[in-house]
Every structure is written in structure tokens, then in C-alpha cells.
PDB file of C-alpha atoms in Angstrom:
ATOM      1  CA  ASP A  10     -25.384  68.635-114.002  1.00 54.00           C
ATOM      2  CA  ALA A  11     -23.590  71.943-113.535  1.00 62.00           C
ATOM      3  CA  LYS A  12     -23.053  73.762-116.809  1.00 88.00           C
ATOM      4  CA  THR A  13     -19.992  75.675-115.707  1.00 96.00           C
ATOM      5  CA  THR A  14     -16.298  74.990-115.205  1.00 96.00           C
ATOM      6  CA  GLN A  15     -14.266  76.831-112.594  1.00 97.00           C
ATOM      7  CA  PRO A  16     -10.741  76.349-111.246  1.00 98.00           C
ATOM      8  CA  PRO A  17     -10.898  74.500-107.927  1.00 97.00           C
ATOM      9  CA  SER A  18      -8.839  77.056-106.035  1.00 97.00           C
ATOM     10  CA  MET A  19      -7.206  80.459-106.280  1.00 98.00           C
ATOM     11  CA  ASP A  20      -5.082  82.622-104.019  1.00 97.00           C
ATOM     12  CA  CYS A  21      -5.116  86.384-103.737  1.00 96.00           C
ATOM     13  CA  ALA A  22      -3.209  88.896-101.668  1.00 97.00           C
ATOM     14  CA  GLU A  23      -5.257  91.218 -99.501  1.00 97.00           C
ATOM     15  CA  GLY A  24      -5.913  94.528-101.221  1.00 97.00           C
ATOM     16  CA  ARG A  25      -5.352  93.133-104.681  1.00 97.00           C
ATOM     17  CA  ALA A  26      -8.022  92.407-107.253  1.00 97.00           C
ATOM     18  CA  ALA A  27      -9.329  88.863-107.372  1.00 98.00           C
ATOM     19  CA  ASN A  28     -10.332  87.702-110.845  1.00 98.00           C
ATOM     20  CA  LEU A  29     -12.343  84.494-110.818  1.00 98.00           C
ATOM     21  CA  PRO A  30     -12.929  82.865-114.219  1.00 98.00           C
ATOM     22  CA  CYS A  31     -15.851  80.732-115.277  1.00 98.00           C
ATOM     23  CA  ASN A  32     -16.382  78.770-118.467  1.00 97.00           C
ATOM     24  CA  HIS A  33     -19.940  78.218-119.668  1.00 96.00           C
ATOM     25  CA  SER A  34     -19.441  77.293-123.302  1.00 95.00           C
ATOM     26  CA  THR A  35     -22.858  75.640-123.685  1.00 93.00           C
ATOM     27  CA  ILE A  36     -24.874  78.564-122.319  1.00 94.00           C
ATOM     28  CA  SER A  37     -28.203  79.172-124.021  1.00 91.00           C
ATOM     29  CA  GLY A  38     -29.455  82.533-125.208  1.00 90.00           C
ATOM     30  CA  ASN A  39     -31.974  82.847-122.378  1.00 89.00           C
ATOM     31  CA  GLU A  40     -29.646  81.781-119.565  1.00 92.00           C
ATOM     32  CA  TYR A  41     -28.218  84.262-117.123  1.00 92.00           C
ATOM     33  CA  VAL A  42     -24.855  84.023-115.372  1.00 95.00           C
ATOM     34  CA  TYR A  43     -25.148  84.168-111.576  1.00 94.00           C
ATOM     35  CA  TRP A  44     -22.403  84.365-108.987  1.00 96.00           C
ATOM     36  CA  TYR A  45     -22.861  83.349-105.379  1.00 96.00           C
ATOM     37  CA  ARG A  46     -20.358  82.767-102.624  1.00 97.00           C
ATOM     38  CA  GLN A  47     -20.413  80.638 -99.513  1.00 97.00           C
ATOM     39  CA  ILE A  48     -18.387  81.449 -96.477  1.00 96.00           C
ATOM     40  CA  HIS A  49     -17.623  78.420 -94.339  1.00 91.00           C
ATOM     41  CA  SER A  50     -20.710  76.941 -92.635  1.00 89.00           C
ATOM     42  CA  GLN A  51     -23.043  79.661 -93.892  1.00 94.00           C
ATOM     43  CA  GLY A  52     -25.712  79.825 -96.565  1.00 96.00           C
ATOM     44  CA  PRO A  53     -24.751  81.084-100.033  1.00 96.00           C
ATOM     45  CA  GLN A  54     -24.733  84.837-100.584  1.00 95.00           C
ATOM     46  CA  TYR A  55     -25.802  86.455-103.840  1.00 93.00           C
ATOM     47  CA  ILE A  56     -23.094  88.552-105.494  1.00 95.00           C
ATOM     48  CA  ILE A  57     -24.148  89.568-108.989  1.00 94.00           C
ATOM     49  CA  HIS A  58     -25.768  88.323-112.165  1.00 93.00           C
ATOM     50  CA  GLY A  59     -25.943  89.290-115.827  1.00 93.00           C
ATOM     51  CA  LEU A  60     -27.186  88.244-119.245  1.00 93.00           C
ATOM     52  CA  LYS A  61     -24.735  89.691-121.744  1.00 92.00           C
ATOM     53  CA  ASN A  62     -23.693  93.148-120.601  1.00 90.00           C
ATOM     54  CA  ASN A  63     -21.039  93.734-118.001  1.00 95.00           C
ATOM     55  CA  GLU A  64     -22.469  94.455-114.590  1.00 96.00           C
ATOM     56  CA  THR A  65     -21.138  96.189-111.485  1.00 97.00           C
ATOM     57  CA  ASN A  66     -22.480  96.568-107.983  1.00 95.00           C
ATOM     58  CA  GLU A  67     -21.077  97.415-104.586  1.00 95.00           C
ATOM     59  CA  MET A  68     -19.593  93.960-104.179  1.00 95.00           C
ATOM     60  CA  ALA A  69     -18.105  93.070-107.533  1.00 97.00           C
ATOM     61  CA  SER A  70     -17.979  93.408-111.295  1.00 98.00           C
ATOM     62  CA  LEU A  71     -19.036  90.782-113.795  1.00 98.00           C
ATOM     63  CA  ILE A  72     -17.386  90.699-117.186  1.00 98.00           C
ATOM     64  CA  ILE A  73     -19.090  88.479-119.791  1.00 97.00           C
ATOM     65  CA  THR A  74     -17.343  87.770-123.086  1.00 96.00           C
ATOM     66  CA  GLU A  75     -19.068  88.809-126.269  1.00 95.00           C
ATOM     67  CA  ASP A  76     -19.813  85.193-127.233  1.00 95.00           C
ATOM     68  CA  ARG A  77     -21.069  84.600-123.652  1.00 96.00           C
ATOM     69  CA  LYS A  78     -19.043  81.417-123.362  1.00 96.00           C
ATOM     70  CA  SER A  79     -17.090  82.638-120.362  1.00 97.00           C
ATOM     71  CA  SER A  80     -17.156  85.265-117.683  1.00 97.00           C
ATOM     72  CA  THR A  81     -14.978  86.725-114.939  1.00 98.00           C
ATOM     73  CA  LEU A  82     -15.998  87.882-111.500  1.00 98.00           C
ATOM     74  CA  ILE A  83     -13.814  90.687-110.219  1.00 98.00           C
ATOM     75  CA  LEU A  84     -13.467  91.612-106.562  1.00 98.00           C
ATOM     76  CA  PRO A  85     -11.590  94.895-106.921  1.00 97.00           C
ATOM     77  CA  HIS A  86      -9.916  95.004-103.508  1.00 96.00           C
ATOM     78  CA  ALA A  87     -10.012  91.611-101.852  1.00 97.00           C
ATOM     79  CA  THR A  88     -10.102  91.419 -98.062  1.00 97.00           C
ATOM     80  CA  LEU A  89      -9.661  88.499 -95.693  1.00 97.00           C
ATOM     81  CA  ARG A  90     -13.448  88.348 -95.350  1.00 96.00           C
ATOM     82  CA  ASP A  91     -13.720  87.524 -99.044  1.00 97.00           C
ATOM     83  CA  THR A  92     -12.215  84.088 -98.400  1.00 98.00           C
ATOM     84  CA  ALA A  93     -15.005  81.737 -99.513  1.00 98.00           C
ATOM     85  CA  VAL A  94     -16.161  79.288-102.169  1.00 98.00           C
ATOM     86  CA  TYR A  95     -17.388  81.159-105.237  1.00 98.00           C
ATOM     87  CA  TYR A  96     -20.003  79.563-107.457  1.00 97.00           C
ATOM     88  CA  CYS A  97     -20.713  80.506-111.046  1.00 97.00           C
ATOM     89  CA  ILE A  98     -24.143  79.287-112.153  1.00 95.00           C
ATOM     90  CA  VAL A  99     -26.076  79.605-115.387  1.00 94.00           C
ATOM     91  CA  ARG A 100     -29.835  79.533-115.224  1.00 90.00           C
ATOM     92  CA  VAL A 101     -32.882  80.726-117.099  1.00 86.00           C
ATOM     93  CA  ASN A 102     -34.655  83.553-115.323  1.00 79.00           C
ATOM     94  CA  GLN A 103     -37.846  81.585-114.890  1.00 78.00           C
ATOM     95  CA  ALA A 104     -40.161  81.102-111.961  1.00 73.00           C
ATOM     96  CA  GLY A 105     -39.576  77.872-110.071  1.00 75.00           C
ATOM     97  CA  THR A 106     -36.158  77.191-111.565  1.00 85.00           C
ATOM     98  CA  ALA A 107     -33.620  76.344-108.896  1.00 90.00           C
ATOM     99  CA  LEU A 108     -29.962  77.254-108.831  1.00 92.00           C
ATOM    100  CA  ILE A 109     -27.814  74.187-109.498  1.00 92.00           C
ATOM    101  CA  PHE A 110     -24.413  74.418-107.867  1.00 95.00           C
ATOM    102  CA  GLY A 111     -21.176  73.057-109.282  1.00 94.00           C
ATOM    103  CA  LYS A 112     -17.969  72.649-107.331  1.00 94.00           C
ATOM    104  CA  GLY A 113     -17.020  76.314-107.341  1.00 97.00           C
ATOM    105  CA  THR A 114     -13.681  78.014-106.730  1.00 98.00           C
ATOM    106  CA  THR A 115     -12.202  78.252-103.264  1.00 98.00           C
ATOM    107  CA  LEU A 116     -10.674  81.707-103.004  1.00 98.00           C
ATOM    108  CA  SER A 117      -8.123  82.187-100.260  1.00 98.00           C
ATOM    109  CA  VAL A 118      -7.207  85.774 -99.456  1.00 98.00           C
ATOM    110  CA  SER A 119      -4.083  86.205 -97.368  1.00 96.00           C
ATOM    111  CA  SER A 120      -2.362  89.171 -95.779  1.00 94.00           C
TER     112      SER A 120
ATOM    113  CA  GLY B   4     -32.272  92.831 -98.895  1.00 68.00           C
ATOM    114  CA  ALA B   5     -34.565  89.867 -98.450  1.00 85.00           C
ATOM    115  CA  VAL B   6     -33.906  87.774 -95.354  1.00 93.00           C
ATOM    116  CA  VAL B   7     -34.439  84.053 -94.951  1.00 96.00           C
ATOM    117  CA  SER B   8     -34.141  82.420 -91.556  1.00 97.00           C
ATOM    118  CA  GLN B   9     -33.836  78.786 -90.514  1.00 98.00           C
ATOM    119  CA  HIS B  10     -34.565  77.147 -87.217  1.00 97.00           C
ATOM    120  CA  PRO B  11     -32.851  75.476 -85.550  1.00 97.00           C
ATOM    121  CA  SER B  12     -29.328  76.453 -86.593  1.00 97.00           C
ATOM    122  CA  TRP B  13     -28.066  73.115 -85.372  1.00 97.00           C
ATOM    123  CA  VAL B  14     -29.612  69.958 -83.954  1.00 97.00           C
ATOM    124  CA  ILE B  15     -28.353  66.673 -82.582  1.00 97.00           C
ATOM    125  CA  CYS B  16     -30.703  63.731 -82.448  1.00 96.00           C
ATOM    126  CA  LYS B  17     -30.698  60.001 -81.878  1.00 96.00           C
ATOM    127  CA  SER B  18     -30.965  57.547 -84.723  1.00 97.00           C
ATOM    128  CA  GLY B  19     -34.579  56.696 -85.514  1.00 97.00           C
ATOM    129  CA  THR B  20     -36.079  59.995 -84.400  1.00 97.00           C
ATOM    130  CA  SER B  21     -37.598  62.674 -86.632  1.00 97.00           C
ATOM    131  CA  VAL B  22     -36.353  66.227 -86.934  1.00 97.00           C
ATOM    132  CA  LYS B  23     -38.212  69.262 -88.293  1.00 97.00           C
ATOM    133  CA  ILE B  24     -36.380  72.219 -89.819  1.00 98.00           C
ATOM    134  CA  GLU B  25     -38.186  75.496 -90.447  1.00 97.00           C
ATOM    135  CA  CYS B  26     -37.437  77.977 -93.208  1.00 96.00           C
ATOM    136  CA  ARG B  27     -39.019  81.424 -93.052  1.00 96.00           C
ATOM    137  CA  SER B  28     -38.939  84.407 -95.366  1.00 93.00           C
ATOM    138  CA  LEU B  29     -38.931  87.313 -92.930  1.00 93.00           C
ATOM    139  CA  ASP B  30     -39.661  90.356 -95.055  1.00 89.00           C
ATOM    140  CA  PHE B  31     -41.149  89.003 -98.252  1.00 88.00           C
ATOM    141  CA  GLN B  32     -43.566  86.422 -99.550  1.00 88.00           C
ATOM    142  CA  ALA B  33     -42.088  83.358-101.191  1.00 88.00           C
ATOM    143  CA  THR B  34     -44.157  81.366-103.634  1.00 85.00           C
ATOM    144  CA  THR B  35     -41.308  78.937-104.168  1.00 90.00           C
ATOM    145  CA  MET B  36     -38.797  77.573-101.696  1.00 94.00           C
ATOM    146  CA  PHE B  37     -35.947  75.190-102.338  1.00 96.00           C
ATOM    147  CA  TRP B  38     -34.209  72.730-100.047  1.00 97.00           C
ATOM    148  CA  TYR B  39     -30.552  71.795-100.448  1.00 98.00           C
ATOM    149  CA  ARG B  40     -28.233  69.418 -98.640  1.00 97.00           C
ATOM    150  CA  GLN B  41     -24.484  69.818 -98.328  1.00 97.00           C
ATOM    151  CA  PHE B  42     -22.061  67.172 -97.120  1.00 96.00           C
ATOM    152  CA  PRO B  43     -18.585  68.137 -95.842  1.00 93.00           C
ATOM    153  CA  LYS B  44     -16.260  69.466 -98.548  1.00 91.00           C
ATOM    154  CA  GLN B  45     -18.969  69.080-101.181  1.00 94.00           C
ATOM    155  CA  SER B  46     -21.217  71.463-103.050  1.00 95.00           C
ATOM    156  CA  LEU B  47     -24.892  72.098-102.411  1.00 96.00           C
ATOM    157  CA  MET B  48     -27.224  69.451-103.806  1.00 97.00           C
ATOM    158  CA  LEU B  49     -30.821  70.368-104.619  1.00 97.00           C
ATOM    159  CA  MET B  50     -33.247  68.083-102.789  1.00 97.00           C
ATOM    160  CA  ALA B  51     -36.641  69.501-103.668  1.00 96.00           C
ATOM    161  CA  THR B  52     -38.645  72.442-104.932  1.00 94.00           C
ATOM    162  CA  SER B  53     -41.631  73.490-102.877  1.00 91.00           C
ATOM    163  CA  ASN B  54     -44.486  75.678-104.082  1.00 88.00           C
ATOM    164  CA  GLU B  55     -46.924  77.200-101.625  1.00 84.00           C
ATOM    165  CA  GLY B  56     -50.075  75.139-101.345  1.00 82.00           C
ATOM    166  CA  SER B  57     -48.950  72.234-103.481  1.00 85.00           C
ATOM    167  CA  LYS B  58     -46.830  69.116-103.191  1.00 88.00           C
ATOM    168  CA  ALA B  59     -43.082  69.414-103.396  1.00 92.00           C
ATOM    169  CA  THR B  60     -41.123  68.201-106.405  1.00 94.00           C
ATOM    170  CA  TYR B  61     -38.220  66.000-105.372  1.00 96.00           C
ATOM    171  CA  GLU B  62     -34.966  65.524-107.233  1.00 96.00           C
ATOM    172  CA  GLN B  63     -34.013  62.091-108.436  1.00 95.00           C
ATOM    173  CA  GLY B  64     -32.653  59.945-105.650  1.00 94.00           C
ATOM    174  CA  VAL B  65     -34.281  61.917-102.825  1.00 96.00           C
ATOM    175  CA  GLU B  66     -36.820  59.871-100.881  1.00 94.00           C
ATOM    176  CA  LYS B  67     -40.027  61.867-100.527  1.00 93.00           C
ATOM    177  CA  ASP B  68     -41.274  59.684 -97.683  1.00 95.00           C
ATOM    178  CA  LYS B  69     -38.113  60.302 -95.719  1.00 96.00           C
ATOM    179  CA  PHE B  70     -37.799  64.023 -96.346  1.00 97.00           C
ATOM    180  CA  LEU B  71     -41.263  65.494 -95.833  1.00 96.00           C
ATOM    181  CA  ILE B  72     -41.698  69.024 -97.102  1.00 95.00           C
ATOM    182  CA  ASN B  73     -44.622  71.271 -96.237  1.00 91.00           C
ATOM    183  CA  HIS B  74     -45.086  74.769 -97.654  1.00 89.00           C
ATOM    184  CA  ALA B  75     -48.352  75.804 -96.069  1.00 82.00           C
ATOM    185  CA  SER B  76     -47.902  79.563 -96.244  1.00 89.00           C
ATOM    186  CA  LEU B  77     -46.071  82.153 -98.299  1.00 89.00           C
ATOM    187  CA  THR B  78     -43.522  82.678 -95.540  1.00 92.00           C
ATOM    188  CA  LEU B  79     -42.912  79.204 -94.122  1.00 94.00           C
ATOM    189  CA  SER B  80     -41.659  75.882 -95.423  1.00 94.00           C
ATOM    190  CA  THR B  81     -40.668  72.941 -93.262  1.00 96.00           C
ATOM    191  CA  LEU B  82     -38.452  69.949 -93.920  1.00 97.00           C
ATOM    192  CA  THR B  83     -38.946  66.923 -91.691  1.00 97.00           C
ATOM    193  CA  VAL B  84     -36.284  64.244 -91.721  1.00 97.00           C
ATOM    194  CA  THR B  85     -38.136  61.110 -90.631  1.00 97.00           C
ATOM    195  CA  SER B  86     -36.435  58.203 -88.907  1.00 96.00           C
ATOM    196  CA  ALA B  87     -33.094  59.914 -89.178  1.00 96.00           C
ATOM    197  CA  HIS B  88     -29.920  57.860 -89.472  1.00 96.00           C
ATOM    198  CA  PRO B  89     -26.255  58.860 -89.192  1.00 96.00           C
ATOM    199  CA  GLU B  90     -25.959  59.075 -92.988  1.00 96.00           C
ATOM    200  CA  ASP B  91     -28.568  61.866 -92.909  1.00 97.00           C
ATOM    201  CA  SER B  92     -26.143  64.029 -90.946  1.00 97.00           C
ATOM    202  CA  SER B  93     -25.557  67.033 -93.158  1.00 97.00           C
ATOM    203  CA  PHE B  94     -25.926  70.791 -93.582  1.00 97.00           C
ATOM    204  CA  TYR B  95     -29.461  71.583 -94.783  1.00 98.00           C
ATOM    205  CA  ILE B  96     -30.021  74.909 -96.504  1.00 98.00           C
ATOM    206  CA  CYS B  97     -33.249  76.441 -97.735  1.00 97.00           C
ATOM    207  CA  SER B  98     -33.743  79.272-100.162  1.00 96.00           C
ATOM    208  CA  ALA B  99     -36.732  81.305-101.230  1.00 93.00           C
ATOM    209  CA  ARG B 100     -37.793  83.148-104.332  1.00 85.00           C
ATOM    210  CA  VAL B 101     -39.611  86.447-104.052  1.00 78.00           C
ATOM    211  CA  ALA B 102     -43.208  86.265-105.252  1.00 70.00           C
ATOM    212  CA  GLY B 103     -43.518  88.369-108.376  1.00 68.00           C
ATOM    213  CA  GLY B 104     -39.858  89.239-108.271  1.00 62.00           C
ATOM    214  CA  ASP B 105     -37.133  88.667-110.853  1.00 65.00           C
ATOM    215  CA  ASN B 106     -36.449  85.131-109.670  1.00 69.00           C
ATOM    216  CA  GLU B 107     -33.613  85.945-107.306  1.00 78.00           C
ATOM    217  CA  GLN B 108     -33.036  83.251-104.717  1.00 87.00           C
ATOM    218  CA  PHE B 109     -32.185  84.200-101.168  1.00 92.00           C
ATOM    219  CA  PHE B 110     -30.617  81.609 -98.901  1.00 96.00           C
ATOM    220  CA  GLY B 111     -31.044  80.816 -95.255  1.00 97.00           C
ATOM    221  CA  PRO B 112     -28.062  80.370 -92.926  1.00 97.00           C
ATOM    222  CA  GLY B 113     -28.387  76.597 -92.897  1.00 97.00           C
ATOM    223  CA  THR B 114     -29.135  73.935 -90.275  1.00 98.00           C
ATOM    224  CA  ARG B 115     -26.455  71.501 -89.142  1.00 97.00           C
ATOM    225  CA  LEU B 116     -28.016  68.089 -88.419  1.00 98.00           C
ATOM    226  CA  THR B 117     -26.032  65.465 -86.560  1.00 97.00           C
ATOM    227  CA  VAL B 118     -27.601  62.048 -86.060  1.00 97.00           C
ATOM    228  CA  LEU B 119     -25.980  59.876 -83.426  1.00 96.00           C
TER     229      LEU B 119
END
């Protein structure tokens, strides 16, 4: 079973920041938070992951609360191409452990 | 970044026939590959975990005799859907983990299977 809770859908205006929340209140100390996205009819694309510190890369920022029970993925300047299903996944960083996908959040970016 | 390819990208077959889907890691070696299935408007469901040179581990409810997985090399895993039926029509996605890496999973583009 997925260990995360995400809103089913969100809307965002092009050029604005998209803030996607994720609740993972039962996360264990050795579990990482991963974010992937899936554009329609494509394979999932890795975005970012973190353990407890905030992380930033060229795609997005990941903000993890101090108690690690929730996190927020931030797309600083959303574009139409960011329209996709975004999945928040918690997983131990261990060889052979698969990513288990929940229902994700469908982000719709409009002009 | 690491690239995973799948072949074919889409396939249509008649009921009762078998279909083989290939998953290749193009620029890295993958000790572990994973196979997922995705029905329309649903999330990805893990079908099996495949380790190079050993038998695959199937998730509960996935028939191992129907979905044959072979991972004979560090760059290739195949999924064969045997005696396919219309209910097997789905989007099949593989992913691969870099050998010796930090356990990142890279996904293929998926294969759309339609069984008539």
C-alpha cells in the first residue's frame, strides 16, 4: 500500500509557482521521500528526492517538514509542459526495493 | 542521465498469442529491473522484481506462468505475456536500477499492449 496522501488534482497558472503537498505521517527514519511525474502515456520521470534536508535541483525544490511527516514539491515557474501526474513516494534507499506508486496529484497548468 | 528503452512502443495482437516486450538499459548496467502495469486512469502497479541471473519475484496476484520474465544480462530484461487476452491490454513499463548506484530507478517509455 502507498504510504503517502496527495490531493487528487491541482490547478496552476503558467508562470506561477506550483506547490504540491504530500502527507507521509508514518514515514520511518530510514525512508526517503521521492517525487516522480508522469506525462500522459509516458514512463515516469524522476524529479527529486530527499531524506530530511530541503533539496533543490534544476527542476524543482523539495521542502520536508522538521518532523518529516509531510513535504512539498515546488515547481518555481510552472509551464504548460509541467502538466502531469505527480507522485510522492517514500522508500528505503535499499538495493532491490521498488518504488510503490499511489494515486498521485494531477497538476494542470493553464495559460 | 541514465536511459532505459523499451521495444516495441506499442503492439496489437490476437487473443491467445504471446507477446514479448524488451527493456534495455542503454548506458548503464542494471542489476535489478522492475516491471509495472498501468490501466487507464490508474496508477502504476508493480508486477515483479527481476535480478540479473536469477528468477523474478512476483507481486501477489500476478501469475508467474502468464507473465514470464527473463533477466539474462545486465542490460536486458524481457517480459513475455503468454496466451494474451483482452484483459491483459495495458501499458507496461519497466524500470532499472543502476548497479552500485544509489538506488535511483530510471523508467522506460512504456509499451502499449492491445489484445483483440
